[in-house]
Short mmCIF file of C-alpha atoms and ligand atoms in Angstrom, two decimals:
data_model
loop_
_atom_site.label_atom_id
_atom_site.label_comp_id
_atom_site.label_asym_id
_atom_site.label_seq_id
_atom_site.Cartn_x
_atom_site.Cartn_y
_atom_site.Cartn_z
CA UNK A 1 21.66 -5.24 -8.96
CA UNK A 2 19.45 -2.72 -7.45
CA UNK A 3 20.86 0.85 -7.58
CA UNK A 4 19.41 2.72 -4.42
CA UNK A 5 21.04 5.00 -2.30
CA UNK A 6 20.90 5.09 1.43
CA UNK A 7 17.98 5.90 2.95
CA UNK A 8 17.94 8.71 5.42
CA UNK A 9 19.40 12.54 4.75
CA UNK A 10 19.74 12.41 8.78
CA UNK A 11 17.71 10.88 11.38
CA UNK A 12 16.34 12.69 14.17
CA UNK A 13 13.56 12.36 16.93
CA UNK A 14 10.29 12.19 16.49
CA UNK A 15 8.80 13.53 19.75
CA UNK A 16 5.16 12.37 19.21
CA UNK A 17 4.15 8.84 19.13
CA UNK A 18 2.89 7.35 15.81
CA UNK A 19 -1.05 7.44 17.42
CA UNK A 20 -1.00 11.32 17.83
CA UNK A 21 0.54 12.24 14.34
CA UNK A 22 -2.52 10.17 12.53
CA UNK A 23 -5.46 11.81 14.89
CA UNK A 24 -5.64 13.94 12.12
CA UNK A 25 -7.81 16.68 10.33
CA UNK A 26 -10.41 14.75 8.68
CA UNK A 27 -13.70 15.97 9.96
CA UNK A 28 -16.13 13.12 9.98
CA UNK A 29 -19.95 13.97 10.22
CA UNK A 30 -22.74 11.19 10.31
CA UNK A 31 -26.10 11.41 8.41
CA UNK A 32 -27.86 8.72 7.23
CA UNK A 33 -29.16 7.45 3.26
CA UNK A 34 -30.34 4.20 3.00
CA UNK A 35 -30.01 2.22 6.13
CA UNK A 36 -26.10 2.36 6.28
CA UNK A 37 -24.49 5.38 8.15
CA UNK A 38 -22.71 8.03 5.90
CA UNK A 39 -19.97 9.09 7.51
CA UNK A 40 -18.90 12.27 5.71
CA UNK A 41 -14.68 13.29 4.86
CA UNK A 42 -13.32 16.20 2.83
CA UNK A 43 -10.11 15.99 1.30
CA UNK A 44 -8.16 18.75 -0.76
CA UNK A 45 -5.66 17.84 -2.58
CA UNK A 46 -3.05 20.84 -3.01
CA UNK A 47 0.67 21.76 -2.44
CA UNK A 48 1.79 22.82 0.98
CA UNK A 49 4.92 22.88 3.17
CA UNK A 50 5.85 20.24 5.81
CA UNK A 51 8.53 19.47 7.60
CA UNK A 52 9.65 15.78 6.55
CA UNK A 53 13.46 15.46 7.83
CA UNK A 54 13.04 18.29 10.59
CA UNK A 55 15.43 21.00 11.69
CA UNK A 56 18.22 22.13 10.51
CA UNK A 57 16.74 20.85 7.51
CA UNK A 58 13.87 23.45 6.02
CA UNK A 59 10.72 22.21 5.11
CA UNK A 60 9.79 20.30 1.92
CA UNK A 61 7.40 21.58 -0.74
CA UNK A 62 4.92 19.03 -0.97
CA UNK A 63 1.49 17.49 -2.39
CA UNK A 64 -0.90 16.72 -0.25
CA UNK A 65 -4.60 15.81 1.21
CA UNK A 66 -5.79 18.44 3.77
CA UNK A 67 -2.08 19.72 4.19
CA UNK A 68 -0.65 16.65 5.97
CA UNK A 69 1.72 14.09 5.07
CA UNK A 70 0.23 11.29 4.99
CA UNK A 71 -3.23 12.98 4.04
CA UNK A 72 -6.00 12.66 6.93
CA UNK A 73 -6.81 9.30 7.83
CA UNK A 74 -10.05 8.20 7.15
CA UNK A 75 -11.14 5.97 9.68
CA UNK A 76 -14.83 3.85 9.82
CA UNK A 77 -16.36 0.50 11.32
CA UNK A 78 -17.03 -1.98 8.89
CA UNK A 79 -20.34 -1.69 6.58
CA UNK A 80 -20.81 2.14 7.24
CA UNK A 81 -20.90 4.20 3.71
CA UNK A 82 -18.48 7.11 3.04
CA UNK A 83 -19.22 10.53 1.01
CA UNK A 84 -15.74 11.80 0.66
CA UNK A 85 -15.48 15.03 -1.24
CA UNK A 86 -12.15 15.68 -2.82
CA UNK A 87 -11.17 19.21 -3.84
CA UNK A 88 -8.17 19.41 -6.60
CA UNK A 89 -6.10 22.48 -5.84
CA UNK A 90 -3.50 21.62 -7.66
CA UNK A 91 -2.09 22.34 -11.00
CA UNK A 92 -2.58 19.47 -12.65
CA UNK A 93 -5.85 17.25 -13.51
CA UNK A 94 -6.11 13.66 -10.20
CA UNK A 95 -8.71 11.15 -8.81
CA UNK A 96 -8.68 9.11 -5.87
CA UNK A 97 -8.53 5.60 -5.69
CA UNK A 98 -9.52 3.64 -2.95
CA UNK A 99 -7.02 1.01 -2.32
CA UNK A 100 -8.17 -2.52 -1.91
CA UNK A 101 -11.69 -1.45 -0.71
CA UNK A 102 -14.23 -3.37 -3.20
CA UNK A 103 -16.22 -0.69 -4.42
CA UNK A 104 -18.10 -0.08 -7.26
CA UNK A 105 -16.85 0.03 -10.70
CA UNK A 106 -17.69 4.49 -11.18
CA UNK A 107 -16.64 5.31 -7.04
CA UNK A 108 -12.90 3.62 -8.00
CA UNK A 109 -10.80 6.58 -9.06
CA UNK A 110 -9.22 5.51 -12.28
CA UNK A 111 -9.10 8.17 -14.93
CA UNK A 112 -10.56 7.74 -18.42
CA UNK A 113 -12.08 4.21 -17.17
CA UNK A 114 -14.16 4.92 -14.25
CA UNK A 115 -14.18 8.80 -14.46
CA UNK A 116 -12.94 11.94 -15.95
CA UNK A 117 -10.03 12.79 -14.48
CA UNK A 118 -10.94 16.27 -11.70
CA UNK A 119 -9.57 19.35 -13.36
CA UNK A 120 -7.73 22.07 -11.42
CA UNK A 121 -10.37 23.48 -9.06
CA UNK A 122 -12.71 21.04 -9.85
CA UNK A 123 -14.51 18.94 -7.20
CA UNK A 124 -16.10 15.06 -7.27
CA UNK A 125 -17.81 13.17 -4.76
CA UNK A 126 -16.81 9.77 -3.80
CA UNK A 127 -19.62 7.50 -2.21
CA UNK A 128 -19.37 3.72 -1.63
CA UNK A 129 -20.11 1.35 1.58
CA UNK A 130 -17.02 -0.38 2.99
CA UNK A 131 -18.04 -4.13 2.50
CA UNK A 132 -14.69 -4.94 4.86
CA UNK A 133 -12.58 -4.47 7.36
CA UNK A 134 -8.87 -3.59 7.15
CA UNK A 135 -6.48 -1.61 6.70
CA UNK A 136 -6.77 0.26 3.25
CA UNK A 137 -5.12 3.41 1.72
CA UNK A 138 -5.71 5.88 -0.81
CA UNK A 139 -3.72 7.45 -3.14
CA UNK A 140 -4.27 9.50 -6.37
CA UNK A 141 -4.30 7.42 -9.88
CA UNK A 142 -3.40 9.89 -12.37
CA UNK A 143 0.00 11.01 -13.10
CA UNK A 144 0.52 8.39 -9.96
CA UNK A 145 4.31 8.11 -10.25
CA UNK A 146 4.54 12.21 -9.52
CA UNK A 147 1.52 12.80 -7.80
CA UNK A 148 2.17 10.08 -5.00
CA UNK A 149 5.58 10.61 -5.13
CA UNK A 150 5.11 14.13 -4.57
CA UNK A 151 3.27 13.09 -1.11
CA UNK A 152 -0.40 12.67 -2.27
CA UNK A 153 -1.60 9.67 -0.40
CA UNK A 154 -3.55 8.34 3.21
CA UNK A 155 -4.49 5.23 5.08
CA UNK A 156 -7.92 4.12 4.94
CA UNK A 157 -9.06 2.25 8.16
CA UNK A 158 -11.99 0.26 8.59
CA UNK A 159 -12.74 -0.79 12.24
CA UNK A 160 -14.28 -4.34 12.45
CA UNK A 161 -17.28 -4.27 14.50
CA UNK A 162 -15.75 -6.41 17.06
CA UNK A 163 -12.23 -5.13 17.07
CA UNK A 164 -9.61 -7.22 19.07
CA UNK A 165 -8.49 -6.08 22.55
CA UNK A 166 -5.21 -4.08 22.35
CA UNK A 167 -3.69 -1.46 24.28
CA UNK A 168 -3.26 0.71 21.09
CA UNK A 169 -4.04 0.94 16.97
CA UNK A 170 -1.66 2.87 15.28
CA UNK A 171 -0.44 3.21 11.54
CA UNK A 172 2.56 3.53 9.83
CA UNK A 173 2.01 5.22 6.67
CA UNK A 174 5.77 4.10 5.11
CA UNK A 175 6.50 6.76 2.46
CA UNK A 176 10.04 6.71 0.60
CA UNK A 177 11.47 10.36 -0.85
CA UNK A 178 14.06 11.69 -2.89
CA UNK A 179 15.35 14.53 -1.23
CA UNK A 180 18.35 17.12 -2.17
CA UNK A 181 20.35 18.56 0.25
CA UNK A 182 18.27 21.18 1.25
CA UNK A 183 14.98 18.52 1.52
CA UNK A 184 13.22 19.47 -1.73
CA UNK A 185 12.20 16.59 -3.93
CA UNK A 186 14.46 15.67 -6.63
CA UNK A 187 11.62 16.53 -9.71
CA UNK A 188 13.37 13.79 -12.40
CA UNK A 189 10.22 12.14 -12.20
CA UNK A 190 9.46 9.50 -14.67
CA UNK A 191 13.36 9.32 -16.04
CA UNK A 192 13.77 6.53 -18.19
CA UNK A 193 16.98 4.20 -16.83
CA UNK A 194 14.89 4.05 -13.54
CA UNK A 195 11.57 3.50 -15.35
CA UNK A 196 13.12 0.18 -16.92
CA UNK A 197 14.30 -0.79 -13.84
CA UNK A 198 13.75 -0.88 -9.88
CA UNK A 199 11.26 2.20 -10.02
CA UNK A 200 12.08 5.96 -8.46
CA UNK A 201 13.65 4.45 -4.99
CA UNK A 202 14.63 7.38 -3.17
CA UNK A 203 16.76 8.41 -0.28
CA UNK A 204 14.79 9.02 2.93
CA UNK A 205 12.41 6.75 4.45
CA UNK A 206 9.54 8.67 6.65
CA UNK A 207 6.85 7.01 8.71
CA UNK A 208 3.61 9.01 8.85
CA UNK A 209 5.50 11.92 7.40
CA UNK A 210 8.70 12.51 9.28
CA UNK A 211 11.94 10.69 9.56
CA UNK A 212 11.89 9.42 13.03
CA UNK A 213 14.57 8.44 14.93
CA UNK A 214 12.48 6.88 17.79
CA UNK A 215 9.05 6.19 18.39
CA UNK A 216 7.46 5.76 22.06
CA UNK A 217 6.65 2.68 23.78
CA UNK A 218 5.30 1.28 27.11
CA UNK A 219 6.38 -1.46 28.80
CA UNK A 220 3.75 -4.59 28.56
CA UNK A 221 1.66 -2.65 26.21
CA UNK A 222 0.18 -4.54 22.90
CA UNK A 223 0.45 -2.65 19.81
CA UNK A 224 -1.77 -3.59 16.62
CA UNK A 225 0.65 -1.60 13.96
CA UNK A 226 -1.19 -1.00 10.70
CA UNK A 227 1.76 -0.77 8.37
CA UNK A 228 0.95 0.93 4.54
CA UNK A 229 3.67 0.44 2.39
CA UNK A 230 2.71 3.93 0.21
CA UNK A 231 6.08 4.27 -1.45
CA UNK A 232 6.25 4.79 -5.06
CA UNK A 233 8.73 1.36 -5.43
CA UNK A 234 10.45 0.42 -2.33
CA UNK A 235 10.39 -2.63 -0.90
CA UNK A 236 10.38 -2.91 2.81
CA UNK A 237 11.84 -6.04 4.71
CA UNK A 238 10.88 -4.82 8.08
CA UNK A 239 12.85 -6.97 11.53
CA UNK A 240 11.58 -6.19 15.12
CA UNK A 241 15.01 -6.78 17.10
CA UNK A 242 14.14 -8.26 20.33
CA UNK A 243 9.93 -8.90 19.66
CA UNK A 244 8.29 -11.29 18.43
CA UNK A 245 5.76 -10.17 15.73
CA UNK A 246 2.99 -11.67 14.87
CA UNK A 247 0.76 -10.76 11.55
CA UNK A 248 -2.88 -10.99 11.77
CA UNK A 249 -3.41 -9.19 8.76
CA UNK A 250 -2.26 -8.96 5.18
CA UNK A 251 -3.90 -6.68 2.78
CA UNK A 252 -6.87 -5.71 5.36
CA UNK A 253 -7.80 -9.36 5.38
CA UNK A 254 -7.33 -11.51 8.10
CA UNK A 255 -4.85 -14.55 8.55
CA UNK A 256 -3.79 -16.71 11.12
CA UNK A 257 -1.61 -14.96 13.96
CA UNK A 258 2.13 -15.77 12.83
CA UNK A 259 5.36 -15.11 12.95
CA UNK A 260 6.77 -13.23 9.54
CA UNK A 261 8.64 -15.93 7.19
CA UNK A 262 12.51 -15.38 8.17
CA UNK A 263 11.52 -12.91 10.75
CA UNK A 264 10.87 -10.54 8.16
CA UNK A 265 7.46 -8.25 7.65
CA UNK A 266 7.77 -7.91 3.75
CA UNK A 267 5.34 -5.12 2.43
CA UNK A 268 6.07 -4.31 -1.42
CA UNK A 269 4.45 -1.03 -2.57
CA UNK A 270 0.90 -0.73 -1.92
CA UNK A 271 0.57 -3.68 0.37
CA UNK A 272 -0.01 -3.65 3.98
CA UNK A 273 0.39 -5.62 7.18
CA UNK A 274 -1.36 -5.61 10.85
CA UNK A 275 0.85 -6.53 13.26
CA UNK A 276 0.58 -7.24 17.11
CA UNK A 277 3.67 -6.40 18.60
CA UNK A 278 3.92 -7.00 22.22
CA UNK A 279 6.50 -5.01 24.23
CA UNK A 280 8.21 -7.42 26.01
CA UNK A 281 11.00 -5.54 26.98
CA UNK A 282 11.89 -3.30 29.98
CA UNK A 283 11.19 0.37 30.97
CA UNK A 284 13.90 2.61 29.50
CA UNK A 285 15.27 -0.29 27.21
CA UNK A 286 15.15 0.29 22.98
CA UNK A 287 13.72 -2.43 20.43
CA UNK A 288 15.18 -1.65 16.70
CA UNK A 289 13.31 -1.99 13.93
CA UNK A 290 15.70 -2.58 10.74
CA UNK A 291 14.97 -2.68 6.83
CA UNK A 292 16.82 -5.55 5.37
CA UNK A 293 15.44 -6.11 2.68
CA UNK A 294 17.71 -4.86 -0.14
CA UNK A 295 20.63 -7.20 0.45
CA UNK A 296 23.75 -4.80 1.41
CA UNK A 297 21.25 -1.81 2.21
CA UNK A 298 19.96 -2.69 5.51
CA UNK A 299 19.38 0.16 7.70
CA UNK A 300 17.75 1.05 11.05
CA UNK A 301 14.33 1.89 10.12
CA UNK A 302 13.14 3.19 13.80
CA UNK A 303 13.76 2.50 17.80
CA UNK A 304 10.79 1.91 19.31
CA UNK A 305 11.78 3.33 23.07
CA UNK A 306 10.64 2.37 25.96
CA UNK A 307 9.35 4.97 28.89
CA UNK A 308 10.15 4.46 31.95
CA UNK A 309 7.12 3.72 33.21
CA UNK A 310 5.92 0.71 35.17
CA UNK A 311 4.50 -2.24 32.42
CA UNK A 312 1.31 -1.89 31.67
CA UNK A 313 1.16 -5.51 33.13
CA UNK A 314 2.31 -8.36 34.62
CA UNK A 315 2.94 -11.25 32.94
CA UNK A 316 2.27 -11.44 29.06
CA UNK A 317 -0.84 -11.79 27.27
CA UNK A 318 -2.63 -14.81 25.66
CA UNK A 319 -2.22 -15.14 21.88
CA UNK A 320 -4.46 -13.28 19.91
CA UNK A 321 -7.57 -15.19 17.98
CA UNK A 322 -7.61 -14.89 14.35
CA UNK A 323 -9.78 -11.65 13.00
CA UNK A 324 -13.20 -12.31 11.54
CA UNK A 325 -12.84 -13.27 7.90
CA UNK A 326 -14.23 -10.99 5.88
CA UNK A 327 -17.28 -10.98 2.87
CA UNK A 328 -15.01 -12.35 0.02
CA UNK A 329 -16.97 -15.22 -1.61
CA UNK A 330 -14.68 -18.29 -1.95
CA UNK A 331 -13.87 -18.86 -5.79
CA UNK A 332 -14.61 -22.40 -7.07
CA UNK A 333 -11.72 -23.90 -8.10
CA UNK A 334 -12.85 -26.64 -9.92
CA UNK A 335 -14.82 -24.51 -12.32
CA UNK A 336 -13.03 -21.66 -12.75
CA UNK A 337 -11.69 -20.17 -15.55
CA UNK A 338 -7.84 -19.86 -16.18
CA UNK A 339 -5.85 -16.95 -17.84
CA UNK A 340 -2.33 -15.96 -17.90
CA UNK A 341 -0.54 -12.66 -17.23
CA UNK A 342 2.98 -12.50 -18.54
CA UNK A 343 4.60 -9.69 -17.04
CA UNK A 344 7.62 -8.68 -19.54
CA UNK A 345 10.05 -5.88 -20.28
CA UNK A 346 12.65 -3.83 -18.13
CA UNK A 347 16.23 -4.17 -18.24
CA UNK A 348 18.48 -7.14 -18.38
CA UNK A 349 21.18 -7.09 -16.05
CA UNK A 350 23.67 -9.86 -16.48
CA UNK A 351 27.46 -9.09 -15.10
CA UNK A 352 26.31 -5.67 -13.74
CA UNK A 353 25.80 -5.07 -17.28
CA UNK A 354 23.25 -3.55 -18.80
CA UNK A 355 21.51 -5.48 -21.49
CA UNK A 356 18.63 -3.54 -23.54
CA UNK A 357 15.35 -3.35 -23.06
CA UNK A 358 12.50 -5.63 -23.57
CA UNK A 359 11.26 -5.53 -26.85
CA UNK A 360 8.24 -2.83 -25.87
CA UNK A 361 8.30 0.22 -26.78
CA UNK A 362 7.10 1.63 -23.35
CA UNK A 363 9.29 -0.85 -21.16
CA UNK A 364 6.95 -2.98 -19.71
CA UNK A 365 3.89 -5.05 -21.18
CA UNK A 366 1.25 -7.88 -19.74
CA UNK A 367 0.93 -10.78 -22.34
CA UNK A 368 2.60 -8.72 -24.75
CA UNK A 369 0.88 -5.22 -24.45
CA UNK A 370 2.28 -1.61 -22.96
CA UNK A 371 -0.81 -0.11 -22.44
CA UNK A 372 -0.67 3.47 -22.50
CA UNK A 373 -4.16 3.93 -19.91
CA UNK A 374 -6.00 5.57 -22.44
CA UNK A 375 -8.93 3.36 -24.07
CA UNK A 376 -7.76 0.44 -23.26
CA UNK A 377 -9.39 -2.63 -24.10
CA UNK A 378 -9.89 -5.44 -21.97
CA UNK A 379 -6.93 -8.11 -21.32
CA UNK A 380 -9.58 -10.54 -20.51
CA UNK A 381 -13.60 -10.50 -19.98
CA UNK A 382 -15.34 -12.74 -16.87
CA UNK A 383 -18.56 -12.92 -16.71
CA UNK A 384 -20.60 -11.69 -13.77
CA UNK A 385 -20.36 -14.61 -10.50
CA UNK A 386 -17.53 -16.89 -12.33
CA UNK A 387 -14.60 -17.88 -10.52
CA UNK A 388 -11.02 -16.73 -12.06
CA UNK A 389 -7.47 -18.51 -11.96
CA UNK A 390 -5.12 -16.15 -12.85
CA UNK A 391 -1.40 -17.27 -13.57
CA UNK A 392 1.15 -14.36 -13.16
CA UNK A 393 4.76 -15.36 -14.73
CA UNK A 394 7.37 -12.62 -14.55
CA UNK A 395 9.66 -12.92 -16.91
CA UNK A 396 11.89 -10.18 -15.59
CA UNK A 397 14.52 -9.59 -14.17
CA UNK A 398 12.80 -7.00 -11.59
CA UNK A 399 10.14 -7.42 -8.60
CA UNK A 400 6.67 -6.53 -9.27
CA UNK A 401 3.54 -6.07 -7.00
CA UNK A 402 0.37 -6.68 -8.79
CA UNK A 403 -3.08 -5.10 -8.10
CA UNK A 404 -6.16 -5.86 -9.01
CA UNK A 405 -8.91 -3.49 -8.57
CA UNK A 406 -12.58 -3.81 -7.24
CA UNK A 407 -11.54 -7.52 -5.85
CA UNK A 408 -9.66 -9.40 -3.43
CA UNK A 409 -7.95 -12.75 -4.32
CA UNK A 410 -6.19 -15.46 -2.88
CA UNK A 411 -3.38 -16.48 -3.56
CA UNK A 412 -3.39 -20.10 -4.39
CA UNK A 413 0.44 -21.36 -5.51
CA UNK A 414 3.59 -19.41 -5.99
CA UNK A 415 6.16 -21.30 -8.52
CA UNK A 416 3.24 -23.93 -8.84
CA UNK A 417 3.19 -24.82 -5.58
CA UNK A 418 0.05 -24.22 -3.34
CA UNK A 419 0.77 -21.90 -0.25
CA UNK A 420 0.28 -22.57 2.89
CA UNK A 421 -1.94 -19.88 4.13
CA UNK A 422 -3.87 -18.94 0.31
CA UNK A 423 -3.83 -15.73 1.68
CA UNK A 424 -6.66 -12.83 0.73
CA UNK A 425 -4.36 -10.18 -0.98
CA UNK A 426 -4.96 -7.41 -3.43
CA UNK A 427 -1.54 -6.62 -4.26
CA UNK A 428 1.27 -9.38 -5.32
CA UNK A 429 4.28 -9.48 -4.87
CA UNK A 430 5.93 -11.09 -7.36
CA UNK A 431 9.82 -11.78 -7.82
CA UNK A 432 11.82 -11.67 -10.69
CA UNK A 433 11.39 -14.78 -12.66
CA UNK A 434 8.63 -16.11 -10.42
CA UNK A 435 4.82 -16.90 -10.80
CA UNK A 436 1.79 -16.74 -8.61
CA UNK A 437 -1.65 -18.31 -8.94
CA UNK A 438 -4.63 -16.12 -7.66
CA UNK A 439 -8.02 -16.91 -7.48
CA UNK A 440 -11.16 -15.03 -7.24
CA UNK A 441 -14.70 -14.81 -7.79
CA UNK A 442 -15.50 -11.96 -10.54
CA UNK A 443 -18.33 -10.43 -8.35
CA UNK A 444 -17.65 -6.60 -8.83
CA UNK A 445 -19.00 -5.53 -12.68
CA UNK A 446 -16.99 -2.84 -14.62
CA UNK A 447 -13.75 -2.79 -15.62
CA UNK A 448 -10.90 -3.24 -13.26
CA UNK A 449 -7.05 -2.27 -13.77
CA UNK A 450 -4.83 -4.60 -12.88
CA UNK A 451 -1.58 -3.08 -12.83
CA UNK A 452 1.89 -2.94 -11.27
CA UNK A 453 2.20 -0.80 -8.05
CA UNK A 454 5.79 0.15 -8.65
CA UNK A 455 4.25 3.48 -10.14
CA UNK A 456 7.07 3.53 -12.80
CA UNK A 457 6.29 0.67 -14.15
CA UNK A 458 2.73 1.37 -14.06
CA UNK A 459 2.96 4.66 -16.26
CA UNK A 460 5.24 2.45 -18.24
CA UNK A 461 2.88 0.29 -19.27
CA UNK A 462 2.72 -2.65 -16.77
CA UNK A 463 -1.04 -2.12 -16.59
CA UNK A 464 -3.98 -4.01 -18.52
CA UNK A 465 -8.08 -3.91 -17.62
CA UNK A 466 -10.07 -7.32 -16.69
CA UNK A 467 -13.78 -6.73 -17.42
CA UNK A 468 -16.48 -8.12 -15.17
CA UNK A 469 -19.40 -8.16 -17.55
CU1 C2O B 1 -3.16 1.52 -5.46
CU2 C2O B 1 -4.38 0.99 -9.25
O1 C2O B 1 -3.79 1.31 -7.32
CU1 CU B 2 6.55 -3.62 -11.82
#
């Protein structure tokens, strides 16, 4: 039912670790306003030349933030406030959003509703305070199907003051491409069969920029891996052969330490894990990590490869103790105030047939509307401190992750059943014909999209604004 290709033109080594690649070129300075550090980033967006697949292949012409792929991280300690100056050299109008960080309503990146969009050569100055910890991204939110597609995005990390003991923090930025032969991006952007369907899935699966055949390991080390799902519309179903993960965090927001469901780390676009991986096995041995999660498309994702090195220990570590929850006020279910989203549109596929469209003109709609992200008015108004039950239903026949800006929520039933863990999320992922209850207290004011993360759909007009008033 999904048409994707095969990830991976070839597969070759990646000779640095994951922790050297994202020591990037951000240049942080510190001065002070208010009482909260500033810690100070520049970030130009523009095209450049990187190697994604590596030799023989040439290098692909790219978008990106301060030439890399992914752009430089940006990395801070919980409650400091960042100035981040963006410079747009390229040809076409951006922003920058700040993914999942709750900031306010004017520092949030979305064209024609929280700014004008930054012209070619232009400049604009982010500033906001970082309420929480986590593991964040950013990513441009005009023209996002292209522009992130094209390479333009970064992870955003927040330290938490106490961070827990592990031998190293590294992140995967996960980016998915569609390559030709010769490793230039395939430019039909925004065609429409794949607009009504899965989204632009491509054909080569990088982590933090390069297709990497194996990434190095220590025996008895523990890993936190910060994985950012920053692909335009894949899915990842991520397996560590031979470990045992454990997730302490979903969306930046802490959970309690557990195995994935099935075994299986699933991260739909724009959604991220933290996961401790302890490396259990021996000097010189290889761990796989597979992608299974499009059903007859599995493939080996990375080998994490052990050096031959002495462990960094004997004997294994005690489990970890659950992160410090964050600033989220809890939303009050028994007065809260309930809406429905009804996600329609898409193809039909019935028989490996395809059936028409939805009855939108766009492709997609929430309770009935394709919004086209120009004045837009708002799906639903919440005043200022309420709590919010929201009831997503997709109708579909397609996946869809769901963001909401400028909050987090939990997630309180999926199919009307309560979860387990009512996990803190920004982005759900919801499955074809499926529902999910989230909750949250409307404490942010302005207006907020609240949109699909498969950008395709997005830009198709699976997007709607909720107004905080
Ligand atoms: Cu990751 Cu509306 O964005
Ligand atoms: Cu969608």
């Amino acid at each position: 039912m999904h048409s994707i290709r095969r990830p991976g033109i070839d597969r070759r080594s990646l000779l640095a670790g994951s922790a050297s690649l994202v020591a990037a070129a951000a240049f942080p300075r510190s001065s002070r306003s208010g009482t909260a550090p500033v810690r100070e980033f520049a970030l130009v967006a523009a095209p450049s030349r990187v190697s994604l697949v590596g030799p023989p292949y040439p290098d692909t012409d790219v978008w990106s933030y301060n030439a890399g792929i992914p752009g430089s991280e940006i990395r801070v300690r919980q409650g400091e406030r960042l100035r981040i100056l963006v410079e747009n050299q390229l040809s076409q109008a951006t922003t920058v959003h700040w993914h999942g960080v709750r900031a306010p309503n004017a520092m949030d990146g979305v064209p024609f509703l929280t700014q004008k969009p930054i012209a070619p050569g232009e400049k604009f100055v982010y500033e906001f305070e970082v309420p929480d910890a986590g593991t964040y991204w950013y990513h441009p939110h005009h023209h996002s199907s292209e522009q992130v597609g094209r390479g333009l995005s970064g992870a955003l990390i927040v330290e938490e003051i106490e961070p827990p003991a592990v031998d190293r923090d590294v992140v995967w930025v996960l980016g998915d491409w569609r390559l030709a032969r010769d490793a230039s991006i395939v430019s039909d952007f925004g065609n429409r069969m794949e607009v009504t369907m899965a989204g632009r899935i491509g054909n080569t699966v990088t982590i933090n920029g390069r297709v990497s055949e194996t990434i190095s390991v220590r025996a008895g080390e523990r890993l936190r891996v910060r994985l950012v799902n920053a692909a335009p519309a894949r899915i990842f179903g991520l397996e560590f052969r031979d470990l045992r993960p454990l997730i302490i965090g979903l969306d930046g927001q802490p959970v309690e330490p557990r195995e994935p469901p099935e075994g299986r780390v699933v991260l739909g676009p724009a959604t991220r894990a933290d996961v401790l991986l302890d490396m259990s096995g021996k000097p010189g041995a290889t761990a796989a990590v597979l992608d299974t999660f499009y059903r007859d498309l599995s493939y080996k994702l990375v080998d994490l490869a052990y050096s031959s090195e002495p462990p960094v220990r004997a004997g294994s570590l005690d489990p970890p103790a659950r992160l410090r929850a964050n600033t989220m006020p809890e939303p009050d279910l028994g007065h809260a105030e309930k809406y429905t989203a009804t996600l329609e549109g898409g193809m039909m596929s019935g028989r490996g047939m395809m059936m028409g469209m939805g009855g939108h003109g766009m492709g997609w709609s929430i309770n009935g509307v394709a919004a086209s992200g120009h004045d837009m008015a708002p799906m639903i108004t919440l005043s200022r401190g309420r709590s919010c039950v929201l009831a997503i239903r997709n109708e579909t026949a397609w996946f869809h992750p769901i963001h909401l800006h400028g909050h987090s929520f939990r997630v309180i039933a999926r199919n009307g059943q309560p979860t387990r863990d009512r996990e803190w999320l920004d982005t759900v992922l919801v499955p074809p014909r499926e529902g999910a209850d989230i909750a949250f207290v409307a404490d942010n004011p302005g207006d907020w999209m609240f949109h699909c993360h498969i950008l395709d759909h997005q830009d198709g007009g699976m997007m709607a604004v909720i107004r905080v008033a």
